[in-house]
Tab-separated table of C-alpha atoms and ligand atoms in Angstrom:
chain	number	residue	atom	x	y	z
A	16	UNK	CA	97.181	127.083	81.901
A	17	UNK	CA	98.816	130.152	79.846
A	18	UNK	CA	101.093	132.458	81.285
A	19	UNK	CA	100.749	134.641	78.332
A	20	UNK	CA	97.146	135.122	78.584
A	21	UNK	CA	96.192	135.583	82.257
A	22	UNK	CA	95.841	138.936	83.527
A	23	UNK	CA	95.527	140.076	87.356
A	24	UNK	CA	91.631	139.879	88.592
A	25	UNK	CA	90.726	137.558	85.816
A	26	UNK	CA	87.988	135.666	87.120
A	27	UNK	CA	88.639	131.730	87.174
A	28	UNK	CA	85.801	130.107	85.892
A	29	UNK	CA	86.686	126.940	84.868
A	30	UNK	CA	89.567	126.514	87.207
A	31	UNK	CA	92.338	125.224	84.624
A	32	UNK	CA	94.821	122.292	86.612
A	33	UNK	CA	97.605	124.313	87.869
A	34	UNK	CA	101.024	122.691	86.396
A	35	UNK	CA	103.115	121.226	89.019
A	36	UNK	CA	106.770	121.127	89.542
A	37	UNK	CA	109.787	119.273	91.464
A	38	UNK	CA	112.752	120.722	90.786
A	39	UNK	CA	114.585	124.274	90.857
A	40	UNK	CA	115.307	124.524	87.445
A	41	UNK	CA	112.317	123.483	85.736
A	42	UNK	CA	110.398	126.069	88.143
A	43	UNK	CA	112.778	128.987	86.650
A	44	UNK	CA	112.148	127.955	83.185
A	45	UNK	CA	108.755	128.221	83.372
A	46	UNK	CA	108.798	131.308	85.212
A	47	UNK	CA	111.360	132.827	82.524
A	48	UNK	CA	109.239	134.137	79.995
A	49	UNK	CA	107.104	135.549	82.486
A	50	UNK	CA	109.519	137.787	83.975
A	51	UNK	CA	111.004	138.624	80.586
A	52	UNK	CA	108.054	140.214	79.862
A	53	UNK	CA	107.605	141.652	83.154
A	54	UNK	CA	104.360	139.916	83.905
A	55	UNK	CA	104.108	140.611	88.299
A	56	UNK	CA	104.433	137.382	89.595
A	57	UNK	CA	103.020	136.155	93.398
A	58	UNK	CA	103.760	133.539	95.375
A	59	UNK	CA	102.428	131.776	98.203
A	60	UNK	CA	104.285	129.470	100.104
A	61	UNK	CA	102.581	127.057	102.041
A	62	UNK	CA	103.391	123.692	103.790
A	63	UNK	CA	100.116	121.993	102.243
A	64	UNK	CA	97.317	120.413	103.822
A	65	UNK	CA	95.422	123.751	102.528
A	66	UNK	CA	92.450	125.472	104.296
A	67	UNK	CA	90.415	128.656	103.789
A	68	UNK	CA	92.831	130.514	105.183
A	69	UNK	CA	95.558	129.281	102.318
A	70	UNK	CA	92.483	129.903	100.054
A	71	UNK	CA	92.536	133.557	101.098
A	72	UNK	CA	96.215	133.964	100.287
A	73	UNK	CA	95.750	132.474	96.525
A	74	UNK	CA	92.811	134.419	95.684
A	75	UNK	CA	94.997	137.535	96.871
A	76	UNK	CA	97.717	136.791	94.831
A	77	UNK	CA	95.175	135.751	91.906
A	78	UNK	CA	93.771	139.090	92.181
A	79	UNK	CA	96.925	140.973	92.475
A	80	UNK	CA	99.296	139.025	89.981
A	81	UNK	CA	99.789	138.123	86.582
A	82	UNK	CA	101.186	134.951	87.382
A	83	UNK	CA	100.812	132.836	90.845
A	84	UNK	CA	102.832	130.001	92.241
A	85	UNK	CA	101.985	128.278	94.950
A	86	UNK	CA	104.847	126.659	96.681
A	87	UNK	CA	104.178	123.225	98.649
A	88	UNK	CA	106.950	121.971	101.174
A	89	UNK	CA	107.047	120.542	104.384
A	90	UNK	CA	109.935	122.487	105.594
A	91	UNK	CA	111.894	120.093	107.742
A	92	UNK	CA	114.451	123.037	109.247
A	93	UNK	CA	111.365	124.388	110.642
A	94	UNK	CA	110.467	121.700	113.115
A	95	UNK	CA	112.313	120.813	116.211
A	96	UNK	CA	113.032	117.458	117.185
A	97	UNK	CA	109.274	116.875	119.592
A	98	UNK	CA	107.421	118.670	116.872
A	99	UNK	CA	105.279	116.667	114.463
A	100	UNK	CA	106.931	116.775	111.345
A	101	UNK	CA	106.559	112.953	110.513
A	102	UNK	CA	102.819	113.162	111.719
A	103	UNK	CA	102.059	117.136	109.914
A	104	UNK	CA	98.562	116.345	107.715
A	105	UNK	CA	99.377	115.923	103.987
A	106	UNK	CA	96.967	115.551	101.121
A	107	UNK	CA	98.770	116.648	98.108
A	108	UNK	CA	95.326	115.923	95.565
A	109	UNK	CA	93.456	117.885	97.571
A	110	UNK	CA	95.889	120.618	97.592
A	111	UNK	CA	96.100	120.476	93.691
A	112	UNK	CA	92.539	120.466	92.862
A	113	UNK	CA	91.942	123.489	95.692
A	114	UNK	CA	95.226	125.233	93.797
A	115	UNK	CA	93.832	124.944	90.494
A	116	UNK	CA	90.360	126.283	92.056
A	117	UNK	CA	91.887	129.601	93.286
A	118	UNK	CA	93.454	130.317	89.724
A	119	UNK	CA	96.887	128.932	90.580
A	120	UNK	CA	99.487	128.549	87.662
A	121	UNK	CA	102.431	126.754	88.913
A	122	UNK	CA	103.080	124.762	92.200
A	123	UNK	CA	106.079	124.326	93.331
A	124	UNK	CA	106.250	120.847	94.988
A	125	UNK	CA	109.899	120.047	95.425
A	126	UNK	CA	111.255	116.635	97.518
A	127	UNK	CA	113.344	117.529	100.742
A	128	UNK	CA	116.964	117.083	98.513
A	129	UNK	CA	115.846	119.155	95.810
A	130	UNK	CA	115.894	121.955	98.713
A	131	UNK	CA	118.564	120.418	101.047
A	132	UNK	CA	120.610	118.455	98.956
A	133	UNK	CA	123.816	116.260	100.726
A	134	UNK	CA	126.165	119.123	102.314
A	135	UNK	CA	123.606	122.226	102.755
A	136	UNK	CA	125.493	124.273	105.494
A	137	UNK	CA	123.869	127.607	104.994
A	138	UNK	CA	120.944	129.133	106.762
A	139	UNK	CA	119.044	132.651	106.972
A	140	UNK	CA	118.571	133.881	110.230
A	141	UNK	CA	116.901	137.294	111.921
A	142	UNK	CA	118.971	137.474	115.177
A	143	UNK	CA	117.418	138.952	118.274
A	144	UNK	CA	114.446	139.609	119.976
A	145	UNK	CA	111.942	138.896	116.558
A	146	UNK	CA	112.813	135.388	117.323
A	147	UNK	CA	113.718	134.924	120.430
A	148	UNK	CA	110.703	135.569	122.486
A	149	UNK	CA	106.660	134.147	122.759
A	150	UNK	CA	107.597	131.190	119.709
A	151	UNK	CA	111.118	131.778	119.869
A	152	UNK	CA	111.741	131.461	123.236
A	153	UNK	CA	114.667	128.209	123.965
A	154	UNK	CA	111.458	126.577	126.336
A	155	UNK	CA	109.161	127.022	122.986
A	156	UNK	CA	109.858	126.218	119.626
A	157	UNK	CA	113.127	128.296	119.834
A	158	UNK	CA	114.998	130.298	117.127
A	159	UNK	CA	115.744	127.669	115.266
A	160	UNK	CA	112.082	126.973	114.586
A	161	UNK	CA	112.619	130.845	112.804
A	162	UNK	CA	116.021	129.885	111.346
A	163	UNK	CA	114.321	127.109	109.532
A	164	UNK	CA	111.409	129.417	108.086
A	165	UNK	CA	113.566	131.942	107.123
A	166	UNK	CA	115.676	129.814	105.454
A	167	UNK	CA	113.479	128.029	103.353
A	168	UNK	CA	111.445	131.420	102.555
A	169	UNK	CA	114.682	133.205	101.444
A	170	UNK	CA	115.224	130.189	99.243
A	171	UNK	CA	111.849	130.464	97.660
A	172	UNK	CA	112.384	133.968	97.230
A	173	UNK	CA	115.351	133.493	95.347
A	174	UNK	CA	114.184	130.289	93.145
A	175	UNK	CA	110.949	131.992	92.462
A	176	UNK	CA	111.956	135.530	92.594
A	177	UNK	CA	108.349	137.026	93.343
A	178	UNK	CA	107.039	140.554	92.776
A	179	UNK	CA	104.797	140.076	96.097
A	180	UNK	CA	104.731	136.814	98.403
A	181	UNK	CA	101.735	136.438	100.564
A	182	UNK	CA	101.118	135.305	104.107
A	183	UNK	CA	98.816	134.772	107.103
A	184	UNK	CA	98.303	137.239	110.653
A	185	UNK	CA	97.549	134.189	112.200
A	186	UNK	CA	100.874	133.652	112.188
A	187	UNK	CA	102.037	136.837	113.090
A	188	UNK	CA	105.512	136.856	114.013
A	189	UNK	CA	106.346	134.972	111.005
A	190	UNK	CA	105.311	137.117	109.165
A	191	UNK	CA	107.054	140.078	111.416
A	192	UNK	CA	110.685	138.246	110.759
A	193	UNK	CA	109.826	137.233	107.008
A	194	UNK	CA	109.581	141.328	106.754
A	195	UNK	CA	112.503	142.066	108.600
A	196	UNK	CA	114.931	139.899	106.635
A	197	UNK	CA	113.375	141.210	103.563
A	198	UNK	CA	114.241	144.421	104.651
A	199	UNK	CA	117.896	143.485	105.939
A	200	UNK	CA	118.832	141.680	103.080
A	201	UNK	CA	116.758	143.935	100.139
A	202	UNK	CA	114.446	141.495	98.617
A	203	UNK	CA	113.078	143.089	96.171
A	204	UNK	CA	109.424	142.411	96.355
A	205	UNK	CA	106.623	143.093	99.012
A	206	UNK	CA	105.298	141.257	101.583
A	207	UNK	CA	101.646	141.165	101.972
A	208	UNK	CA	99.735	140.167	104.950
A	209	UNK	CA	96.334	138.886	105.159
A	210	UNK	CA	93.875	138.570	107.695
A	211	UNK	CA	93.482	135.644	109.591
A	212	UNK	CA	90.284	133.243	108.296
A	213	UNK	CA	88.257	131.869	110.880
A	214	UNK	CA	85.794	129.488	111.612
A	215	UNK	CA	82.194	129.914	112.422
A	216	UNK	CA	82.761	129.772	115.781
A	217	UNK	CA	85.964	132.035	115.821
A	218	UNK	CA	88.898	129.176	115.826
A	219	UNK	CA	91.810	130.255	113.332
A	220	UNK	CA	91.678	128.281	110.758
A	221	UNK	CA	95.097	125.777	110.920
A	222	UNK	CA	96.376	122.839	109.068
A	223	UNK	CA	97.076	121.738	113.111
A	224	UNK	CA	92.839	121.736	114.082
A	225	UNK	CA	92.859	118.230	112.586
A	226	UNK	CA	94.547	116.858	115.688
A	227	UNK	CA	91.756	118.338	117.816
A	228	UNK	CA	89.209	115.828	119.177
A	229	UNK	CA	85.869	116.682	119.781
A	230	UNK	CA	86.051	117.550	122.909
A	231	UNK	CA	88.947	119.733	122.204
A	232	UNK	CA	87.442	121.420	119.688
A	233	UNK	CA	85.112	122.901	121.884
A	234	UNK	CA	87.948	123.982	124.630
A	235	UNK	CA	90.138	125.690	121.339
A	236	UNK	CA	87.364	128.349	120.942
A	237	UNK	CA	88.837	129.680	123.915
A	238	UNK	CA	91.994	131.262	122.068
A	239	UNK	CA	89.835	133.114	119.648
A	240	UNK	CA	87.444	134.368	122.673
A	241	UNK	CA	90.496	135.424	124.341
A	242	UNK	CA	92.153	137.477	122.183
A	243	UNK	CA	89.092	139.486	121.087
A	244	UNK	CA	88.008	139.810	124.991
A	245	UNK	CA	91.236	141.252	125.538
A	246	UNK	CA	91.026	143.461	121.832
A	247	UNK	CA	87.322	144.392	123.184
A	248	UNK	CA	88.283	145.297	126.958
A	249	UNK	CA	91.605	147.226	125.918
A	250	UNK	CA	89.934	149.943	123.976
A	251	UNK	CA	86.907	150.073	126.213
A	252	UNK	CA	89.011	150.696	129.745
A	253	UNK	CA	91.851	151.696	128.034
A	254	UNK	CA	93.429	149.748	129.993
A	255	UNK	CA	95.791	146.846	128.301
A	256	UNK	CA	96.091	144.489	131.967
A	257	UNK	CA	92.070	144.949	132.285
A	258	UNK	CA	92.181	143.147	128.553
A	259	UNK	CA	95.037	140.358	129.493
A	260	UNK	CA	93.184	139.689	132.152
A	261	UNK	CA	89.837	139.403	130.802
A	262	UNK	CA	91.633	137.052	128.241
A	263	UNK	CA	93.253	134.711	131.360
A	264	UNK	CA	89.814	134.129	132.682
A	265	UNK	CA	88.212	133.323	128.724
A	266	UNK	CA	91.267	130.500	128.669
A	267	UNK	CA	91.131	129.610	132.408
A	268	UNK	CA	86.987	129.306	131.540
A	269	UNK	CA	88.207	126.234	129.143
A	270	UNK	CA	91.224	125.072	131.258
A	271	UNK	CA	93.457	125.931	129.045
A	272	UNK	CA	97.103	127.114	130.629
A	273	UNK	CA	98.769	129.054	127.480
A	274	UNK	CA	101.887	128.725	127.157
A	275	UNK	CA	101.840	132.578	126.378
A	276	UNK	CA	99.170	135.179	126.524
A	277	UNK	CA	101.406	138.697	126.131
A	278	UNK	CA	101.242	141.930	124.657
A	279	UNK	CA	104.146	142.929	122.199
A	280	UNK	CA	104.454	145.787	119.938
A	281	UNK	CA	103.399	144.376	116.459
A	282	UNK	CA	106.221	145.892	114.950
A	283	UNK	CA	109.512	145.070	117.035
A	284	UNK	CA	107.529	142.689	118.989
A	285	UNK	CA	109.282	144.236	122.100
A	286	UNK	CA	107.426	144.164	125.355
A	287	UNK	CA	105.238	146.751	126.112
A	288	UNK	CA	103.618	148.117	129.117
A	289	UNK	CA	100.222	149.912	128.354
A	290	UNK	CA	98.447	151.039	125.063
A	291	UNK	CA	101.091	153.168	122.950
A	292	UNK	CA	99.830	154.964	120.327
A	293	UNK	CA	101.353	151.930	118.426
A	294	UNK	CA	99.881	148.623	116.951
A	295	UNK	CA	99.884	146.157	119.667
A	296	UNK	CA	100.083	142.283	118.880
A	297	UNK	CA	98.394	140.205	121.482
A	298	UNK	CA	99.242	136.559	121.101
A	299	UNK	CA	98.367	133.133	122.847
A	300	UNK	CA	100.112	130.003	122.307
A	301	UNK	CA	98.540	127.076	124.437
A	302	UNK	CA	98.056	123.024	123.872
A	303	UNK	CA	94.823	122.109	123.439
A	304	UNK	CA	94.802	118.039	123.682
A	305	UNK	CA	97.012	117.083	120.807
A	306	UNK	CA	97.163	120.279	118.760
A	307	UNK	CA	99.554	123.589	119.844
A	308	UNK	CA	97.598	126.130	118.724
A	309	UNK	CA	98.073	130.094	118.132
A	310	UNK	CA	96.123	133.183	117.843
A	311	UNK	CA	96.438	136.547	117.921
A	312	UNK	CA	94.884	139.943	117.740
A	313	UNK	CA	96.134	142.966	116.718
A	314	UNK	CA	95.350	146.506	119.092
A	315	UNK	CA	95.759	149.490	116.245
A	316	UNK	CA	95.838	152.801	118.100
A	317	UNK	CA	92.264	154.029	116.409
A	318	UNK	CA	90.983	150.954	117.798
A	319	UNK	CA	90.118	149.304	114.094
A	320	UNK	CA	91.139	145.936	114.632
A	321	UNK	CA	93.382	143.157	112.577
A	322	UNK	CA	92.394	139.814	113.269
B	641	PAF	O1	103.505	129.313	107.301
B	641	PAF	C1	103.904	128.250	106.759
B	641	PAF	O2	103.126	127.418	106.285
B	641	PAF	C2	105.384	127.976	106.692
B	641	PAF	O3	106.026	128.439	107.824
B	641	PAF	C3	106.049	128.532	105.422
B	641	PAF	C4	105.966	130.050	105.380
B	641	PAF	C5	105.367	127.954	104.190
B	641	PAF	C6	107.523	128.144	105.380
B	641	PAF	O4	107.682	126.759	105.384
């Protein structure tokens, strides 16, 4: 790997091994010639265990960026005490090799005290209703689940100091609170968001489908078929409760109760009533046998869709 010699949209064709990296400082050294010469850098932070979907994001930045780091980190803040943080899928030579296929330079694969050493006491948080309701609710994963992205993103923001950082719809209001607090607290880069990579069948593609049996594999279609249904029967009855509702009997169909199925503007993520003139997120959350799965669509006034 050079960082002298790579240009953005160079074509990978014999995917060099992407360098990887544990600690802070030895990340911004190798980054520091980079940005002395002003080379756009990407990043894409991930948690591992890397599908298509991650695939997507790497190839973006690839395409987009002079230099991309991929950062790897099973974010500990992020998970609440029920959650599966001991049991979240890890293959770390898998993730390399797929890395260094998709034209990665550096990952960034610190140890939990490299990021939270003895004493951390500060956090990043977007207060109000960005992460307080459908994941954020106190019943769901709760604000803190948001707290703890947001304040391992703002750290990667700052060690890596990106140009553009990349990230999935599927995971939509993520992505909606990463933008705010780079907007609150100026960031200076851009946040791109890419669409959500699916399966044949439709399922979202999610580190999580491992933990889906069979069986349950089957039944998690459902989520996919839902949203769409509900995308589909919106715009054609212009009606948004004709398109819930079609959704409710795709997931009742697989007996799956969501925890949420609701309509939100994709912006504020504030409730809405009917079709706006705005982009309208529709999400589901539901547990499918062992896996909590999401999905989402997004309603755009001129009825293109973002899925
Ligand atoms: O989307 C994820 O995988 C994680 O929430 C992120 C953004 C890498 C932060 O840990």
């Amino acid at each position: 790997m050079n960082l002298e010699s790579r240009s953005p949209g160079d074509t990978v064709s014999t995917s060099a091994a992407a360098r990887v990296l544990r600690g802070v400082d030895e990340l911004r050294a190798a980054l520091a010639p980079a940005r002395r010469e002003g080379r756009a850098i990407g990043l894409v932070p991930t948690m591992g265990f890397l599908h298509e979907g991650h695939v997507s994001l790497l190839r973006a930045a690839r395409a987009e960026n002079d230099v991309v780091v991929m950062s790897l980190f099973v974010n500990p803040t992020q998970f609440g005490p029920n959650e599966d943080l001991d049991r979240y899928p890890r293959d770390e030579g898998r993730d390399l090799r797929l890395a260094s296929e998709a034209g990665v330079d550096l990952v960034f694969a610190p140890d939990v005290p490299e990021l939270y050493p003895d004493g951390a006491a500060t956090a990043v948080e977007v207060t109000g209703n960005l992460t307080s309701v459908l994941d954020g609710d106190p019943q769901r994963r709760g604000s803190g689940h948001f707290r703890g992205v947001t304040t391992i993103v703002a750290k990667l923001f700052n060690i890596v100091g990106p140009d553009v950082a990349y990230f999935g719809q599927k995971d939509a209001q993520q992505a909606a609170v990463i933008k705010r607090m780079v907007r609150d607290l100026d960031f200076p880069l851009e946040v791109r968001v890419m669409p959500t990579v699916r399966e044949d069948d439709g399922l979202a593609m999610s580190s999580r489908n491992v933990y889906l049996e069979p069986a349950d594999r089957v039944r998690a279609v459902a989520l996919s078929r839902a949203v769409a249904t509900c995308e589909q029967q919106a715009t054609a009855r212009g009606s948004l409760d004709a398109g819930l509702a079609a959704a409710r009997i795709e997931l009742a169909a697989a007996a799956i109760d969501p925890e949420y199925l609701e309509a939100r503007d994709a912006e504020t993520l504030e409730p809405v009533e009917g079709l706006t003139g705005r982009p309208i997120l529709v999400a589901v959350a539901a547990k499918v046998g062992g896996a909590r799965l999401i999905d989402n669509v997004v309603i755009n006034p001129h009825m293109g869709r973002a899925r």
